[in-house]
Short mmCIF file of N, CA and C in Angstrom, two decimals:
data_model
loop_
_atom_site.label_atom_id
_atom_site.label_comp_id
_atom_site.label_asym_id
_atom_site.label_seq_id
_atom_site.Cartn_x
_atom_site.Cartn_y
_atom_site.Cartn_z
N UNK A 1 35.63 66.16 -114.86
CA UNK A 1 34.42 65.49 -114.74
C UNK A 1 34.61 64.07 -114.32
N UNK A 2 33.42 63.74 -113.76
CA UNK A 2 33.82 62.42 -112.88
C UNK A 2 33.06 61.38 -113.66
N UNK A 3 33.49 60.77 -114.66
CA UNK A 3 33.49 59.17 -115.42
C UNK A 3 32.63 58.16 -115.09
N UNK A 4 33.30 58.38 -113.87
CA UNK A 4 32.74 56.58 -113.21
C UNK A 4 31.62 56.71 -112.89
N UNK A 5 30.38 55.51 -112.99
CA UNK A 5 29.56 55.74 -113.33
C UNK A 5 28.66 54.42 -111.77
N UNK A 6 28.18 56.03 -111.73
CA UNK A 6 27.31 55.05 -110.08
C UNK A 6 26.51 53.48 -110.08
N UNK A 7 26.83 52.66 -109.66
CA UNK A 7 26.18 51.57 -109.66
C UNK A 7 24.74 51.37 -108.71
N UNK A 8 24.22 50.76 -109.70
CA UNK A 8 22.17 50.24 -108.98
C UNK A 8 21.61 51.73 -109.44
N UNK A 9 22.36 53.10 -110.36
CA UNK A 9 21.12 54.28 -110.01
C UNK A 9 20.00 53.77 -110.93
N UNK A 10 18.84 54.13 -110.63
CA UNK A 10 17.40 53.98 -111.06
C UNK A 10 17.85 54.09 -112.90
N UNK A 11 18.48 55.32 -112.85
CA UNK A 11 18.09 55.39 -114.31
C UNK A 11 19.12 54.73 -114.94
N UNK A 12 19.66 53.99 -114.68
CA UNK A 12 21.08 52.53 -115.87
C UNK A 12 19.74 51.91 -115.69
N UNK A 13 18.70 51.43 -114.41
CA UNK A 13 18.02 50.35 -114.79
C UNK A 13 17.06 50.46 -115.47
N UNK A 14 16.11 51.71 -115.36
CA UNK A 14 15.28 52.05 -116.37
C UNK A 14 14.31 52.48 -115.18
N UNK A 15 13.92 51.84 -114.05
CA UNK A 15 13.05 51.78 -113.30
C UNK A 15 13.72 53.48 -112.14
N UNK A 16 12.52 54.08 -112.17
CA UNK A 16 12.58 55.28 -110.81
C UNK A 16 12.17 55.15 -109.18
N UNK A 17 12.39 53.89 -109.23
CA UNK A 17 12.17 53.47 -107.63
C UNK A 17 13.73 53.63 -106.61
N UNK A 18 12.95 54.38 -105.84
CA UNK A 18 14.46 54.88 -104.69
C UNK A 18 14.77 53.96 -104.38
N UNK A 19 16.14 53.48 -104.04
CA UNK A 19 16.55 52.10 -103.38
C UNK A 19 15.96 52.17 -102.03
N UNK A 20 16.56 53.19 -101.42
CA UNK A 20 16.42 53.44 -99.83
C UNK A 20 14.96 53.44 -99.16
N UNK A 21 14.06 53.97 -100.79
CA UNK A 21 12.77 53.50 -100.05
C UNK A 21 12.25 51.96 -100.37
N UNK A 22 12.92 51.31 -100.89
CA UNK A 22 12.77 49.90 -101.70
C UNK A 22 13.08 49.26 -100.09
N UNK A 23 14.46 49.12 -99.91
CA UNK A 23 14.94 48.85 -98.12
C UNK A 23 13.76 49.32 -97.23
N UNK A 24 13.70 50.22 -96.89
CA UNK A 24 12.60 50.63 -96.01
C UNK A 24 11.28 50.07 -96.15
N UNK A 25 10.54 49.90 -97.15
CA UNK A 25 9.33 49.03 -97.44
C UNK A 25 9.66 47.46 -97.13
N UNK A 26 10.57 47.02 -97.70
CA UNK A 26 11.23 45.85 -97.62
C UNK A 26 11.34 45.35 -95.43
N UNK A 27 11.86 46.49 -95.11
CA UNK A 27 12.19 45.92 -93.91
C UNK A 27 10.71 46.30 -92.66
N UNK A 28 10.25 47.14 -93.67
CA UNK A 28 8.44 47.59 -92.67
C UNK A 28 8.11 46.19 -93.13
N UNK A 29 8.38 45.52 -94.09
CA UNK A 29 7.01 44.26 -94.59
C UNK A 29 7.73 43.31 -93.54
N UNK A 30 9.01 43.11 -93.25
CA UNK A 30 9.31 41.96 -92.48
C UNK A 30 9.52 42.37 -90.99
N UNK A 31 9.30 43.64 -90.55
CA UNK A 31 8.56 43.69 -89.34
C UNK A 31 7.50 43.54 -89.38
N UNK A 32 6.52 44.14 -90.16
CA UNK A 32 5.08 43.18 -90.12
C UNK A 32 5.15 41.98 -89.94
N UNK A 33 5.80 41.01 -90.59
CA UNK A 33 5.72 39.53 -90.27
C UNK A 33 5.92 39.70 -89.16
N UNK A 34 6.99 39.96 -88.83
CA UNK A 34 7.87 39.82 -87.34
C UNK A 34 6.63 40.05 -86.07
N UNK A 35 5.82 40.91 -86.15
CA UNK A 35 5.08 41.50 -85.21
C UNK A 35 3.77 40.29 -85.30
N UNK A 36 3.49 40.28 -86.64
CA UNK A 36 2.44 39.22 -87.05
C UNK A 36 2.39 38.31 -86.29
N UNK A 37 3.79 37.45 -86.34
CA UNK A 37 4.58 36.02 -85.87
C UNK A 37 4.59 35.89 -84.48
N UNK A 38 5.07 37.55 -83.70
CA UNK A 38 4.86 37.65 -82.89
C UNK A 38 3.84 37.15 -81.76
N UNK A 39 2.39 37.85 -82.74
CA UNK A 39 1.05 37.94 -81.93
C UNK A 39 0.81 37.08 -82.10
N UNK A 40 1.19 36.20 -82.98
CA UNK A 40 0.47 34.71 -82.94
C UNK A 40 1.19 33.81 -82.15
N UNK A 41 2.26 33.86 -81.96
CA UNK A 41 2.80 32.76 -80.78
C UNK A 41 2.51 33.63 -79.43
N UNK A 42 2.05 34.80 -79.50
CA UNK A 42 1.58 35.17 -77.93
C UNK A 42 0.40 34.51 -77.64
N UNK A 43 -0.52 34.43 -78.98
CA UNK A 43 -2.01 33.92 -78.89
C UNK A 43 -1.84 32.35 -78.53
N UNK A 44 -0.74 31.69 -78.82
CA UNK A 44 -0.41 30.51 -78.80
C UNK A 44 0.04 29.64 -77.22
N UNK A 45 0.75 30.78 -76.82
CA UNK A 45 1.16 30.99 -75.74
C UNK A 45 -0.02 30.82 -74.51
N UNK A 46 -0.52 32.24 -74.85
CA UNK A 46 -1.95 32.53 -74.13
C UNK A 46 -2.67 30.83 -74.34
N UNK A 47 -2.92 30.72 -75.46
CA UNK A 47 -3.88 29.46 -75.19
C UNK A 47 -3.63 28.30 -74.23
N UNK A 48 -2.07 27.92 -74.97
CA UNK A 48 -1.13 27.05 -73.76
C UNK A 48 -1.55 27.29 -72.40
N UNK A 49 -1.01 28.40 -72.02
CA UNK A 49 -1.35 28.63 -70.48
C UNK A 49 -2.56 28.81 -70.11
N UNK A 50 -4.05 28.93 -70.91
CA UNK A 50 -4.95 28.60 -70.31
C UNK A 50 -5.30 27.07 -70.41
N UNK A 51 -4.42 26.50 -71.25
CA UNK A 51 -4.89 25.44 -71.38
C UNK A 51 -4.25 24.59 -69.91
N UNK A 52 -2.77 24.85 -69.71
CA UNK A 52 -2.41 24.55 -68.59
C UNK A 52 -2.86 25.07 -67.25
N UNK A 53 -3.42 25.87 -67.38
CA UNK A 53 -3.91 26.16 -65.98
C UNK A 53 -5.53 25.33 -65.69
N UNK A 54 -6.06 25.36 -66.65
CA UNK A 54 -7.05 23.95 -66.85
C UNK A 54 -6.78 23.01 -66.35
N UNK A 55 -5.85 22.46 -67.04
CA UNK A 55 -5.21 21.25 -67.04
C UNK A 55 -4.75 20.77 -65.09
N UNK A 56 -3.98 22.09 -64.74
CA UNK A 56 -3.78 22.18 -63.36
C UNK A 56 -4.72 22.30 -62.45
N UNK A 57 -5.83 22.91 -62.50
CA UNK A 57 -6.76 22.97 -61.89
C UNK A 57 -7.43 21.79 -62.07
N UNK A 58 -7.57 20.92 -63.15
CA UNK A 58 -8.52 19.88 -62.94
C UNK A 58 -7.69 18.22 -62.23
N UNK A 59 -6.23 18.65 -62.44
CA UNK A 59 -5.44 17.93 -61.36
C UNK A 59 -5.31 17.93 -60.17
N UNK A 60 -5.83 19.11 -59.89
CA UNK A 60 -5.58 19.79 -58.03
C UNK A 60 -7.07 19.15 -57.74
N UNK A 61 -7.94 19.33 -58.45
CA UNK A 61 -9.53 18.84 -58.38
C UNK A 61 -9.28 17.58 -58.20
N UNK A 62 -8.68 16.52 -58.57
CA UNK A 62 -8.57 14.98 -58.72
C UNK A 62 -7.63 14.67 -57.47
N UNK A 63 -6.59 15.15 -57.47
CA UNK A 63 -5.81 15.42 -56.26
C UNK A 63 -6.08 15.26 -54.95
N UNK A 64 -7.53 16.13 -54.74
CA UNK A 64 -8.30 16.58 -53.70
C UNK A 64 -9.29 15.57 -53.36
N UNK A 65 -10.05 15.25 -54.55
CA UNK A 65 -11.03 14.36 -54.54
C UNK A 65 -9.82 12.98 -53.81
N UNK A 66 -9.19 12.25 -54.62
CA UNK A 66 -8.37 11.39 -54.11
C UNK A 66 -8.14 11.72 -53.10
N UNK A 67 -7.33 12.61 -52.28
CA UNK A 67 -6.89 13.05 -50.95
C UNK A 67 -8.23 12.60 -50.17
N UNK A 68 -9.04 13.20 -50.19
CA UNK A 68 -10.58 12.81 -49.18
C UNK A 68 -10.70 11.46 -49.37
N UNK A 69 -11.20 10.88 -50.14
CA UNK A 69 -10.90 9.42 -50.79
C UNK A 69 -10.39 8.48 -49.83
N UNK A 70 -8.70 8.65 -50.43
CA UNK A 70 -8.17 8.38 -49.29
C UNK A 70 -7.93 8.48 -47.55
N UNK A 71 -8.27 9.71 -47.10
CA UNK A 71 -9.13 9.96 -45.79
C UNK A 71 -10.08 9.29 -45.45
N UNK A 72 -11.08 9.06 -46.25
CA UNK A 72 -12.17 8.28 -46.02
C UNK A 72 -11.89 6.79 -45.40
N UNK A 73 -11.01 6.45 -46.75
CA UNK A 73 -10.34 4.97 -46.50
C UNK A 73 -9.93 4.67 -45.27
N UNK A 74 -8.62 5.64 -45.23
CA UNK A 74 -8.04 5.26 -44.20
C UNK A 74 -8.91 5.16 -42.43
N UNK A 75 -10.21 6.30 -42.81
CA UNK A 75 -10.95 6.49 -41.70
C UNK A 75 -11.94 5.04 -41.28
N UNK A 76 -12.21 4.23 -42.70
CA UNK A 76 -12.68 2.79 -42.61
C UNK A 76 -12.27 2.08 -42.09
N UNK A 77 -10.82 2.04 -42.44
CA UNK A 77 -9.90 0.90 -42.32
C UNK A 77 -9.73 1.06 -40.86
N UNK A 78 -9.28 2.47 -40.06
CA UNK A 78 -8.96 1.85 -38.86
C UNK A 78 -10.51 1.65 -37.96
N UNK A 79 -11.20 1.53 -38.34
CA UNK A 79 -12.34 0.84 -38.12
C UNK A 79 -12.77 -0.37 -38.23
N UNK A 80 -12.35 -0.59 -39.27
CA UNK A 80 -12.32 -2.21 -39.36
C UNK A 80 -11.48 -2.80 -38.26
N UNK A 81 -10.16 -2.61 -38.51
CA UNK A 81 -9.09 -3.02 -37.39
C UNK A 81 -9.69 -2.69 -35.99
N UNK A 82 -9.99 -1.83 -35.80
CA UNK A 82 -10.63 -1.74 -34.39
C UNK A 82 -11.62 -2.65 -34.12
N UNK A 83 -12.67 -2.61 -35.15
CA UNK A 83 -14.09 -4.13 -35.15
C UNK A 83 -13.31 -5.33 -34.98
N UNK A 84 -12.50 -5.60 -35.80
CA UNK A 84 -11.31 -6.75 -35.82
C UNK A 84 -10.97 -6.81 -34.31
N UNK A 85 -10.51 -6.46 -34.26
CA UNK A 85 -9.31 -6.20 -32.78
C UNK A 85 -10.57 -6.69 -31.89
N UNK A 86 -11.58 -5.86 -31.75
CA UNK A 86 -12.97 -6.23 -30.57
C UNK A 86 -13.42 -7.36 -30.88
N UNK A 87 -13.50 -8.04 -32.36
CA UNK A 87 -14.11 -9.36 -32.84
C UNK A 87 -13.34 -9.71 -31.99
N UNK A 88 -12.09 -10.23 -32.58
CA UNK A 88 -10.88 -11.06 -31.76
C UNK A 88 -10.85 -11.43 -30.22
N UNK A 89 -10.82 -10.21 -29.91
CA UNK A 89 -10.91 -10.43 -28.28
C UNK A 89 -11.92 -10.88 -27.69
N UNK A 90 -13.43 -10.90 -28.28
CA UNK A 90 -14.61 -11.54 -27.96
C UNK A 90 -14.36 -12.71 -28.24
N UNK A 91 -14.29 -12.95 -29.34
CA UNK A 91 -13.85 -14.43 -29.74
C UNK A 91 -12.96 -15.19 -28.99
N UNK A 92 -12.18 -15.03 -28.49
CA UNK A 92 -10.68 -15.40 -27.57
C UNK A 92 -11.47 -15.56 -26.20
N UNK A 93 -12.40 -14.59 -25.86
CA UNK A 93 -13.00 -14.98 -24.50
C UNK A 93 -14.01 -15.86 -24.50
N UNK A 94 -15.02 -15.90 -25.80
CA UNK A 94 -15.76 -16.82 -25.49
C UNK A 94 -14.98 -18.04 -25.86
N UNK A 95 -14.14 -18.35 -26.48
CA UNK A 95 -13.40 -19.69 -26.23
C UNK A 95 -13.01 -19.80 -24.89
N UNK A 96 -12.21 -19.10 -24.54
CA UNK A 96 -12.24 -19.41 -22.93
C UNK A 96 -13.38 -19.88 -22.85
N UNK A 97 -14.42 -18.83 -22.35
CA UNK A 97 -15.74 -19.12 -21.40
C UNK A 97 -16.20 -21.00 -21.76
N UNK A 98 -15.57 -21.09 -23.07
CA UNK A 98 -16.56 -22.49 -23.38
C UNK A 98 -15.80 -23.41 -23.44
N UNK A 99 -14.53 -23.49 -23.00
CA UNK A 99 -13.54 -24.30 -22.50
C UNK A 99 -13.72 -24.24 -20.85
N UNK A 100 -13.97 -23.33 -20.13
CA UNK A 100 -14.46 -22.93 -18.89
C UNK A 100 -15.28 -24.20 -18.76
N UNK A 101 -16.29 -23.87 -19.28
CA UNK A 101 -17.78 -24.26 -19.26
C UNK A 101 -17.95 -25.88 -19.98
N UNK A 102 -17.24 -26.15 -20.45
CA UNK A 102 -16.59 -27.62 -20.55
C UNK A 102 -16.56 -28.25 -20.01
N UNK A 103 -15.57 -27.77 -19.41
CA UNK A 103 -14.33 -28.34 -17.82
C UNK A 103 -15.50 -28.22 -17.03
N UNK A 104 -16.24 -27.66 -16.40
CA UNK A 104 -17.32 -27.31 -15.74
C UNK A 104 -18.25 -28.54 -16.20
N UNK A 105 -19.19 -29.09 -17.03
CA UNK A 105 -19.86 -30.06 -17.37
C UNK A 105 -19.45 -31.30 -17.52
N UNK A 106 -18.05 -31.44 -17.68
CA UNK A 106 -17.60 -32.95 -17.69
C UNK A 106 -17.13 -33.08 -16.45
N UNK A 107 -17.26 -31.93 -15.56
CA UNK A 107 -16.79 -32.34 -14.04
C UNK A 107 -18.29 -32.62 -13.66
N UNK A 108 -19.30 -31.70 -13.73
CA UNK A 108 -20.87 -32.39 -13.37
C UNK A 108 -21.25 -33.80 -13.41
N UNK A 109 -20.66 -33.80 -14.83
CA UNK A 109 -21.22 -34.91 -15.20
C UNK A 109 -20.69 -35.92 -14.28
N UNK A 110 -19.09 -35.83 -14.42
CA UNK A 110 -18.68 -36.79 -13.43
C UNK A 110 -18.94 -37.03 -12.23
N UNK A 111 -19.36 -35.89 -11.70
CA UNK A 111 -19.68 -36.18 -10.39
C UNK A 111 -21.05 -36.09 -9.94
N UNK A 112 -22.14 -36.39 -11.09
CA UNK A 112 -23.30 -36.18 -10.92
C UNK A 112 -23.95 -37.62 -10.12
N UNK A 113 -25.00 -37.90 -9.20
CA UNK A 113 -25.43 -38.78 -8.81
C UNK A 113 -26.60 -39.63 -9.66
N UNK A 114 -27.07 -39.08 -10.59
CA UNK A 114 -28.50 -39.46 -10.94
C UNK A 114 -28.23 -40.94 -11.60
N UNK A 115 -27.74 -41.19 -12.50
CA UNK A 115 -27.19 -41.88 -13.29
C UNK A 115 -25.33 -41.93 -14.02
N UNK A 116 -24.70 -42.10 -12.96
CA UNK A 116 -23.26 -42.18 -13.08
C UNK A 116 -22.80 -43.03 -11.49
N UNK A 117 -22.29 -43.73 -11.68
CA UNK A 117 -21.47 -45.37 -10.76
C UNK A 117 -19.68 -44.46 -11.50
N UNK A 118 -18.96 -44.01 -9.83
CA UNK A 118 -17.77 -43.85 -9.87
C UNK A 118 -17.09 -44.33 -9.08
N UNK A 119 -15.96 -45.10 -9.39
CA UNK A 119 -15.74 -46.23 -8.46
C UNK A 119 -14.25 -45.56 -8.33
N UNK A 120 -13.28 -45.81 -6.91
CA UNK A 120 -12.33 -45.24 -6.82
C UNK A 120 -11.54 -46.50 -6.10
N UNK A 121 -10.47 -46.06 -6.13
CA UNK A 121 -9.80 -46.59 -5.15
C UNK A 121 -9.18 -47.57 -5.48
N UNK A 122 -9.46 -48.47 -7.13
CA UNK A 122 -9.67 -50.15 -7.27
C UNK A 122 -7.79 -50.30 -8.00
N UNK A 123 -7.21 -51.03 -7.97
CA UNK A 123 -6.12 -51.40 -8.87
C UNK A 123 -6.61 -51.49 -10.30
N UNK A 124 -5.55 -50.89 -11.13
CA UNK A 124 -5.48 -50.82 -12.37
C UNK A 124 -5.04 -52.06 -12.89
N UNK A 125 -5.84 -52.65 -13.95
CA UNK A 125 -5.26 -53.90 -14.47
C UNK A 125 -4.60 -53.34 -15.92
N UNK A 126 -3.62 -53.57 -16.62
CA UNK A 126 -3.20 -53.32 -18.21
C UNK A 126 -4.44 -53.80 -19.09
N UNK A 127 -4.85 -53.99 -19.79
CA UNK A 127 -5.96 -53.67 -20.81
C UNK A 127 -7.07 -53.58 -20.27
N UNK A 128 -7.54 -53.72 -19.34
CA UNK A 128 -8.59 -54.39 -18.82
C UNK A 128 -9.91 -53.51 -19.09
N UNK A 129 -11.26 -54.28 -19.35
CA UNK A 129 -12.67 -53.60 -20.17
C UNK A 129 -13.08 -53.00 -19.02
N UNK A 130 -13.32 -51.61 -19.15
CA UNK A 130 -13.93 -50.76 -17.85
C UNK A 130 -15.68 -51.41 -17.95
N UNK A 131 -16.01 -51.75 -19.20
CA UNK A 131 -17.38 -52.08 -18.85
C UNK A 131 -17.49 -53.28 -18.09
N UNK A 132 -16.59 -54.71 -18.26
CA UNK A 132 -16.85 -55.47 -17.36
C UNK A 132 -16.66 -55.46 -16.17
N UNK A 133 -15.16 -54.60 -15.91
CA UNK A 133 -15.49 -54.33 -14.42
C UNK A 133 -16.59 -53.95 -13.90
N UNK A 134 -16.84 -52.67 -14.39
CA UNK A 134 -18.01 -52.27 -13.36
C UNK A 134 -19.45 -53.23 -13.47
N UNK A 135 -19.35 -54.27 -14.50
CA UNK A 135 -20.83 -55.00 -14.17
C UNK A 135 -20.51 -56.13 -13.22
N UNK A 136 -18.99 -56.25 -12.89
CA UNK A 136 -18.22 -57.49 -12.22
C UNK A 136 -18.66 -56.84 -10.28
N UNK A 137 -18.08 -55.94 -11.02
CA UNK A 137 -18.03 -54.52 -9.08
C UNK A 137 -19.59 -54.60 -8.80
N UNK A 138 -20.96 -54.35 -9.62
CA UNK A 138 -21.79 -54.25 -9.24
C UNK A 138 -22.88 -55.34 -9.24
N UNK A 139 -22.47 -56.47 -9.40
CA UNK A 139 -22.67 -57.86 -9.23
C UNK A 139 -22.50 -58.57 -8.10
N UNK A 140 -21.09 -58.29 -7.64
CA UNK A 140 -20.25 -59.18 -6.97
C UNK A 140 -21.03 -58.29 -5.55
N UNK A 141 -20.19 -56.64 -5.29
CA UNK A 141 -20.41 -55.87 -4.29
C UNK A 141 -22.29 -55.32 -3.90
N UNK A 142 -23.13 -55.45 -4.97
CA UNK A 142 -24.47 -54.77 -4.96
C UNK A 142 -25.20 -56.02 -4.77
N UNK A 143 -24.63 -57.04 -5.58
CA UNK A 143 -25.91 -58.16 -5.76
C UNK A 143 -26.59 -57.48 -7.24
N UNK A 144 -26.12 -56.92 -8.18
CA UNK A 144 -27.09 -55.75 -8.77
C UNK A 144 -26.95 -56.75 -10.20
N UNK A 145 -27.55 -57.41 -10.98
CA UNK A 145 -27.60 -57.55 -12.51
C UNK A 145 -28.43 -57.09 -13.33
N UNK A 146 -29.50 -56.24 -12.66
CA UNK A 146 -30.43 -55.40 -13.80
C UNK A 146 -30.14 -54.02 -14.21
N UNK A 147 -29.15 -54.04 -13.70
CA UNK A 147 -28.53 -52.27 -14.38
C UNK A 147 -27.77 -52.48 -15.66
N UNK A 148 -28.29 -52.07 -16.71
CA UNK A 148 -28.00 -51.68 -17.90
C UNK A 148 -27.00 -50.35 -17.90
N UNK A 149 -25.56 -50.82 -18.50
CA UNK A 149 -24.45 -49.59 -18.43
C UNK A 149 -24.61 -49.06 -19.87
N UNK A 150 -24.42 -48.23 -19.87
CA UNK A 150 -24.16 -47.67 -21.49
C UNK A 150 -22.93 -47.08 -21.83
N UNK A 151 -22.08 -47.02 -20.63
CA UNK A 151 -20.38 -47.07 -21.27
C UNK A 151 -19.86 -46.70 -19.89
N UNK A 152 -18.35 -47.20 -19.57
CA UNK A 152 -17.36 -47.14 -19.05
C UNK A 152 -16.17 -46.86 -18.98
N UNK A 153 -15.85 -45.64 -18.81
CA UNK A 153 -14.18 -45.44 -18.90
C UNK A 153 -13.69 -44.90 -18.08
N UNK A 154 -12.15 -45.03 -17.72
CA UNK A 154 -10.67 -44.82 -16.44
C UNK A 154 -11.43 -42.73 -17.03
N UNK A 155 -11.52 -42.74 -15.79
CA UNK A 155 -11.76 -40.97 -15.41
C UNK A 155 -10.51 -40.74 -14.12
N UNK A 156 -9.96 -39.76 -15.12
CA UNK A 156 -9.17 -38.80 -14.84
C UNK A 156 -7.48 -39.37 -14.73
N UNK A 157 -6.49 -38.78 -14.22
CA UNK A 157 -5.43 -39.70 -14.03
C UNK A 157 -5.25 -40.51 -13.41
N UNK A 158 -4.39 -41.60 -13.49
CA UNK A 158 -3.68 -42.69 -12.17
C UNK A 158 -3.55 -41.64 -11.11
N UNK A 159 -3.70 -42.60 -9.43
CA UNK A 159 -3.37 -41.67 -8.84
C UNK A 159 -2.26 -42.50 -7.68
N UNK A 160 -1.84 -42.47 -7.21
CA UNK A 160 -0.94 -43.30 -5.98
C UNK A 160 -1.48 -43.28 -5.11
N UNK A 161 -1.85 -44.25 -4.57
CA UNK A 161 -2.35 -44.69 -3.03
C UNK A 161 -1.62 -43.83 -2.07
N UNK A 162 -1.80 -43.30 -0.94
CA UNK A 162 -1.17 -42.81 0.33
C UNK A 162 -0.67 -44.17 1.36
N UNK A 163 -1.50 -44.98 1.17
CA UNK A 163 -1.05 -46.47 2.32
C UNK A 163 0.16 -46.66 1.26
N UNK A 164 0.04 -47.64 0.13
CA UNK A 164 1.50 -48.44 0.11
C UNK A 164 1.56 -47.46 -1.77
N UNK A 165 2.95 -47.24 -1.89
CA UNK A 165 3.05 -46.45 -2.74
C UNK A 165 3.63 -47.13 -4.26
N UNK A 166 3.49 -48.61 -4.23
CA UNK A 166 3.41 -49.87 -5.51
C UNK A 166 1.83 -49.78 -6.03
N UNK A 167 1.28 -49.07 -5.39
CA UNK A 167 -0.35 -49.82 -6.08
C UNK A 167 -0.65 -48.15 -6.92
N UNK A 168 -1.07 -48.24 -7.87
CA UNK A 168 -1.75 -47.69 -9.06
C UNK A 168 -2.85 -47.69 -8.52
N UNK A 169 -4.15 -46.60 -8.59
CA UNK A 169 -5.16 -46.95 -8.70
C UNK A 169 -5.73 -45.71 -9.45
N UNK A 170 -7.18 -46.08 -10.40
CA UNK A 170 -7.25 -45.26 -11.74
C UNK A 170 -8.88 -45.38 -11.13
N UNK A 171 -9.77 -43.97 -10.99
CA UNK A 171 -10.99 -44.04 -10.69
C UNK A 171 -11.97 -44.39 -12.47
N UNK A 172 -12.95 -45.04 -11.83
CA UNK A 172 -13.80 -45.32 -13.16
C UNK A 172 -15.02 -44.68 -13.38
N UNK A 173 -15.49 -44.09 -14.20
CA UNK A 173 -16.73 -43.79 -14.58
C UNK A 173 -17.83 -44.57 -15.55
N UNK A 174 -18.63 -44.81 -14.77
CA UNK A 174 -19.46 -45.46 -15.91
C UNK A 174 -20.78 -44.36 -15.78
N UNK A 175 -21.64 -44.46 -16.96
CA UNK A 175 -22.89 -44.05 -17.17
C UNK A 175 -24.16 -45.10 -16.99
N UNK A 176 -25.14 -45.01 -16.58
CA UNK A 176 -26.22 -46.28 -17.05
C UNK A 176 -26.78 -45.69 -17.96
N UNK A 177 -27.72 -46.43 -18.75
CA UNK A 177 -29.00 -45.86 -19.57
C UNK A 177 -30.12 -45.05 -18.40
N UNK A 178 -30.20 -44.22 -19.68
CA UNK A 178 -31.07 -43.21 -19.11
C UNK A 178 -32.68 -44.19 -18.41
N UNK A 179 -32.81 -43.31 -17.38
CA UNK A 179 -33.88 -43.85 -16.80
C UNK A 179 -33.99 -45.00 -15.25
N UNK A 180 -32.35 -44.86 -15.02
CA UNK A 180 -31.91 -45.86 -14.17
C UNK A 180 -31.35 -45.16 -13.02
N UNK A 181 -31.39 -45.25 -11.77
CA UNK A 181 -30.41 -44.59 -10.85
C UNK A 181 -29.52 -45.33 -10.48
N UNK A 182 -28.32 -44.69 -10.28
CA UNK A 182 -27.10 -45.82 -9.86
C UNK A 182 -27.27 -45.82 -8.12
N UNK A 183 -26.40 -47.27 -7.73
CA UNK A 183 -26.99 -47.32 -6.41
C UNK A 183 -26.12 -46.35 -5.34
N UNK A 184 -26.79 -46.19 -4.49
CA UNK A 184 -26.34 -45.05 -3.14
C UNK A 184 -25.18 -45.63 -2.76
N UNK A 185 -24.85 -46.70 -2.40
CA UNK A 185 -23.99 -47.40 -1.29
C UNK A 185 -22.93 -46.94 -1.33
N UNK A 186 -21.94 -47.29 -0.65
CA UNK A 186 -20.34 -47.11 -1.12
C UNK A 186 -20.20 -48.52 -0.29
N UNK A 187 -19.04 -49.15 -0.96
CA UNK A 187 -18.54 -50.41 0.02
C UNK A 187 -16.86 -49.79 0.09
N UNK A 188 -16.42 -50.10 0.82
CA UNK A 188 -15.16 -49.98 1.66
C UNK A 188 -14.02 -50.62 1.49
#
């Protein structure tokens, strides 16, 4: 007869519960968890990825919006630069035109008859008052002392005589007051 005496059987402990079905219940309850644990980080999962695909979609939405946005911009901007560019070049010509048109009126003027005495030809003195000359020139040469000047100045550059090539001579412009004609003559 065999002595030795089985260890864990039900009846040394008192209790009639099968081991093997004790294990087996034991390991069904922690696959339940297991499966439990499972479905809930799938549900977890699942949420995540709808949450990220949200998330992505409302970035691709912003993305897009910005993208046009920026299209837009950029569709302004080279508009502007182009307005720019056409400002510019208008601008650049009418400076010309009114530098043109300048040069054009201070040559009128100069050479207008109504009221302007231009005297040529005369030697240049170093400081000398363009207004007294010309009331000296139209005194001496006219007989003239009732002409009222209202200013005098050396018009245009020195120029060199063609006869002797020591003499300077600087043409003068004077204006009278309005209301006066300067005289016709020329003296020689």
């Amino acid at each position: 007869m065999n002595t030795r005496k089985k260890r864990g059987t039900a009846s040394e402990h008192g209790d009639d519960t099968d081991p093997g079905a004790e294990f087996e219940s034991f390991v069904r309850d922690q696959f339940k968890l297991l499966l439990d644990g499972q479905k809930a980080l799938r549900s977890e999962v699942r949420a995540l990825e709808e949450n990220l695909e949200k998330n992505v979609e409302m970035l691709e939405s912003r993305l897009e919006r910005n993208e046009e946005k920026s299209r837009e911009l950029e569709t302004k901007l080279r508009e502007v630069e182009r307005q720019t560019t056409e400002g510019s070049e208008r601008v650049k010509s009418a400076t010309e035109e009114i530098a043109d048109l300048q040069r054009k009126c201070n040559k009128l003027e100069r050479f207008s008859r109504r009221n302007n005495i231009r005297i040529i030809g005369r030697k240049v003195e170093r400081g000398e008052n363009c207004l007294i000359t010309v009331q000296k020139i139209l005194r001496e040469k006219f007989g003239r002392t009732d002409i009222k000047i209202e200013r005098a100045h050396p018009d245009g550059p020195p120029q060199q005589t063609w006869r002797r090539q020591d003499t300077t001579t600087h043409p003068f412009q004077s204006e009278l007051l309005p209301g006066q004609d300067a005289p016709h003559e020329s003296v020689a």
